[in-house]
Amino acid sequence: MQSDILKVWYKQFWPWFLIIVPLTSMVLSFTMMNLAFTGKDSMVIDDYYKEGRGINLKIKKLQQAKSLNISTKTQVFADYVEVIFISGEPENGEALILDFYHSTQKFKDFSVTVLRDANGVYRAPLTDNMLGKWQLSLHPFNGDWKIQKVVSLPQTNPFDLKP
């Protein structure tokens, strides 16, 4: 019994246990504070006014496409994409841009230039794997109008792309 009392405190379990718990809490707290003050959050927008103006511009482009009555049938094949205008086809037959935005993986986003052939069908070659959920956005080079749709690819049937 005397030998237990004579043991020095740093050889006991309980003092170390009681020291480790608050020490761990302090280390974790300082780590979290460091992350909070130095980490950058991409979801936070600094300039709300500028972001709001950008949203209004996107809405105007969609409204312009609606006023021009632009409507297409679009089909994505394994190696190319095909866009056929039902109404509102550009009169001058200019090339258009078709943007592919992947829903979850930003590095997969890309754009293709669709060119009109002699039959009035717009086509562009594709090289990427088109599996998954995509937002397609069709617009001219000058950006006057825009039509878009979210689709799951691959699809065997053509789908409507309209404002």
One Martini backbone bead per residue (centre of mass of N, CA, C, O) as a GRO file, in nm:
protein
  163
    1MET     BB    1   0.057   0.063  -0.020
    2GLN     BB    2   0.300   0.253  -0.005
    3SER     BB    3   0.380   0.229  -0.307
    4ASP     BB    4   0.139   0.391  -0.424
    5ILE     BB    5   0.201   0.662  -0.279
    6LEU     BB    6   0.507   0.685  -0.384
    7LYS     BB    7   0.418   0.748  -0.649
    8VAL     BB    8   0.448   0.935  -0.904
    9TRP     BB    9   0.236   1.127  -1.092
   10TYR     BB   10   0.363   1.065  -1.392
   11LYS     BB   11   0.292   0.738  -1.347
   12GLN     BB   12   0.005   0.799  -1.383
   13PHE     BB   13  -0.298   0.794  -1.552
   14TRP     BB   14  -0.504   1.029  -1.465
   15PRO     BB   15  -0.343   1.288  -1.512
   16TRP     BB   16  -0.309   1.243  -1.822
   17PHE     BB   17  -0.603   1.230  -1.892
   18LEU     BB   18  -0.675   1.521  -1.774
   19ILE     BB   19  -0.476   1.666  -1.978
   20ILE     BB   20  -0.555   1.565  -2.268
   21VAL     BB   21  -0.844   1.667  -2.307
   22PRO     BB   22  -0.793   1.983  -2.308
   23LEU     BB   23  -0.559   1.980  -2.511
   24THR     BB   24  -0.720   1.870  -2.752
   25SER     BB   25  -0.931   2.094  -2.757
   26MET     BB   26  -0.733   2.324  -2.816
   27VAL     BB   27  -0.614   2.222  -3.081
   28LEU     BB   28  -0.885   2.205  -3.235
   29SER     BB   29  -0.970   2.499  -3.199
   30PHE     BB   30  -0.726   2.630  -3.344
   31THR     BB   31  -0.770   2.486  -3.610
   32MET     BB   32  -1.056   2.596  -3.670
   33MET     BB   33  -0.980   2.896  -3.659
   34ASN     BB   34  -0.777   2.886  -3.889
   35LEU     BB   35  -0.979   2.792  -4.106
   36ALA     BB   36  -1.184   3.027  -4.074
   37PHE     BB   37  -0.968   3.272  -4.137
   38THR     BB   38  -0.802   3.131  -4.404
   39GLY     BB   39  -1.022   3.012  -4.550
   40LYS     BB   40  -1.184   2.947  -4.862
   41ASP     BB   41  -1.511   3.020  -4.979
   42SER     BB   42  -1.681   2.961  -5.279
   43MET     BB   43  -1.985   3.040  -5.181
   44VAL     BB   44  -1.887   3.318  -5.132
   45ILE     BB   45  -2.004   3.646  -5.208
   46ASP     BB   46  -1.889   3.969  -5.239
   47ASP     BB   47  -2.061   4.075  -5.507
   48TYR     BB   48  -2.393   4.100  -5.524
   49TYR     BB   49  -2.455   4.306  -5.746
   50LYS     BB   50  -2.294   4.175  -5.975
   51GLU     BB   51  -2.441   3.903  -5.963
   52GLY     BB   52  -2.727   4.016  -6.020
   53ARG     BB   53  -2.662   4.131  -6.303
   54GLY     BB   54  -2.591   3.855  -6.426
   55ILE     BB   55  -2.869   3.728  -6.389
   56ASN     BB   56  -3.026   3.938  -6.556
   57LEU     BB   57  -2.876   3.877  -6.822
   58LYS     BB   58  -2.968   3.582  -6.846
   59ILE     BB   59  -3.271   3.646  -6.857
   60LYS     BB   60  -3.262   3.819  -7.116
   61LYS     BB   61  -3.162   3.593  -7.303
   62LEU     BB   62  -3.410   3.408  -7.261
   63GLN     BB   63  -3.623   3.619  -7.353
   64GLN     BB   64  -3.511   3.656  -7.638
   65ALA     BB   65  -3.557   3.362  -7.727
   66LYS     BB   66  -3.862   3.372  -7.682
   67SER     BB   67  -3.921   3.609  -7.884
   68LEU     BB   68  -3.786   3.434  -8.131
   69ASN     BB   69  -3.882   3.135  -8.114
   70ILE     BB   70  -3.675   2.924  -8.002
   71SER     BB   71  -3.635   2.586  -8.142
   72THR     BB   72  -3.513   2.249  -8.070
   73LYS     BB   73  -3.352   1.954  -8.186
   74THR     BB   74  -3.158   1.733  -7.985
   75GLN     BB   75  -2.863   1.520  -8.045
   76VAL     BB   76  -2.657   1.274  -7.879
   77PHE     BB   77  -2.387   1.118  -7.976
   78ALA     BB   78  -2.091   0.957  -7.952
   79ASP     BB   79  -1.935   1.174  -8.185
   80TYR     BB   80  -2.196   1.372  -8.197
   81VAL     BB   81  -2.388   1.670  -8.259
   82GLU     BB   82  -2.743   1.763  -8.308
   83VAL     BB   83  -2.909   2.056  -8.460
   84ILE     BB   84  -3.260   2.134  -8.497
   85PHE     BB   85  -3.463   2.369  -8.623
   86ILE     BB   86  -3.798   2.465  -8.575
   87SER     BB   87  -3.748   2.764  -8.462
   88GLY     BB   88  -3.555   3.055  -8.499
   89GLU     BB   89  -3.351   3.061  -8.713
   90PRO     BB   90  -3.076   3.178  -8.822
   91GLU     BB   91  -3.048   3.359  -9.113
   92ASN     BB   92  -2.717   3.348  -9.160
   93GLY     BB   93  -2.588   3.069  -9.049
   94GLU     BB   94  -2.442   3.080  -8.799
   95ALA     BB   95  -2.245   2.996  -8.566
   96LEU     BB   96  -2.252   2.799  -8.268
   97ILE     BB   97  -2.276   2.750  -7.914
   98LEU     BB   98  -2.211   2.450  -7.717
   99ASP     BB   99  -2.263   2.391  -7.383
  100PHE     BB  100  -2.105   2.177  -7.133
  101TYR     BB  101  -2.239   2.107  -6.806
  102HIS     BB  102  -2.150   1.957  -6.533
  103SER     BB  103  -2.302   1.894  -6.231
  104THR     BB  104  -2.022   1.783  -6.051
  105GLN     BB  105  -1.778   1.827  -6.283
  106LYS     BB  106  -1.600   2.093  -6.390
  107PHE     BB  107  -1.365   1.957  -6.567
  108LYS     BB  108  -1.590   1.858  -6.797
  109ASP     BB  109  -1.622   2.116  -6.921
  110PHE     BB  110  -1.754   2.231  -7.248
  111SER     BB  111  -1.711   2.341  -7.595
  112VAL     BB  112  -1.892   2.383  -7.907
  113THR     BB  113  -1.899   2.422  -8.257
  114VAL     BB  114  -2.179   2.478  -8.453
  115LEU     BB  115  -2.246   2.379  -8.786
  116ARG     BB  116  -2.387   2.443  -9.092
  117ASP     BB  117  -2.533   2.276  -9.334
  118ALA     BB  118  -2.704   2.233  -9.633
  119ASN     BB  119  -2.970   2.126  -9.455
  120GLY     BB  120  -2.967   2.294  -9.166
  121VAL     BB  121  -2.769   2.131  -8.989
  122TYR     BB  122  -2.627   2.113  -8.676
  123ARG     BB  123  -2.273   2.035  -8.613
  124ALA     BB  124  -2.055   1.839  -8.381
  125PRO     BB  125  -1.787   1.716  -8.244
  126LEU     BB  126  -1.704   1.443  -8.017
  127THR     BB  127  -1.471   1.321  -7.742
  128ASP     BB  128  -1.629   1.284  -7.494
  129ASN     BB  129  -1.772   1.161  -7.221
  130MET     BB  130  -2.150   1.151  -7.186
  131LEU     BB  131  -2.192   1.081  -6.894
  132GLY     BB  132  -2.473   1.205  -6.737
  133LYS     BB  133  -2.532   1.521  -6.604
  134TRP     BB  134  -2.642   1.798  -6.814
  135GLN     BB  135  -2.586   2.131  -6.927
  136LEU     BB  136  -2.732   2.289  -7.198
  137SER     BB  137  -2.596   2.561  -7.413
  138LEU     BB  138  -2.734   2.782  -7.658
  139HIS     BB  139  -2.533   3.019  -7.858
  140PRO     BB  140  -2.411   3.287  -7.982
  141PHE     BB  141  -2.130   3.476  -8.008
  142ASN     BB  142  -2.280   3.751  -7.910
  143GLY     BB  143  -2.511   3.674  -7.686
  144ASP     BB  144  -2.823   3.748  -7.734
  145TRP     BB  145  -2.894   3.441  -7.679
  146LYS     BB  146  -3.055   3.162  -7.486
  147ILE     BB  147  -3.050   2.804  -7.452
  148GLN     BB  148  -3.168   2.548  -7.212
  149LYS     BB  149  -3.074   2.219  -7.058
  150VAL     BB  150  -3.138   1.933  -6.862
  151VAL     BB  151  -2.952   1.623  -6.904
  152SER     BB  152  -2.936   1.274  -6.960
  153LEU     BB  153  -2.653   1.086  -7.043
  154PRO     BB  154  -2.753   0.889  -7.261
  155GLN     BB  155  -2.960   0.935  -7.562
  156THR     BB  156  -3.173   0.818  -7.822
  157ASN     BB  157  -3.346   1.067  -7.815
  158PRO     BB  158  -3.462   1.352  -7.890
  159PHE     BB  159  -3.449   1.692  -7.766
  160ASP     BB  160  -3.557   1.975  -7.629
  161LEU     BB  161  -3.441   2.319  -7.704
  162LYS     BB  162  -3.558   2.577  -7.490
  163PRO     BB  163  -3.676   2.857  -7.303
   0.00000   0.00000   0.00000
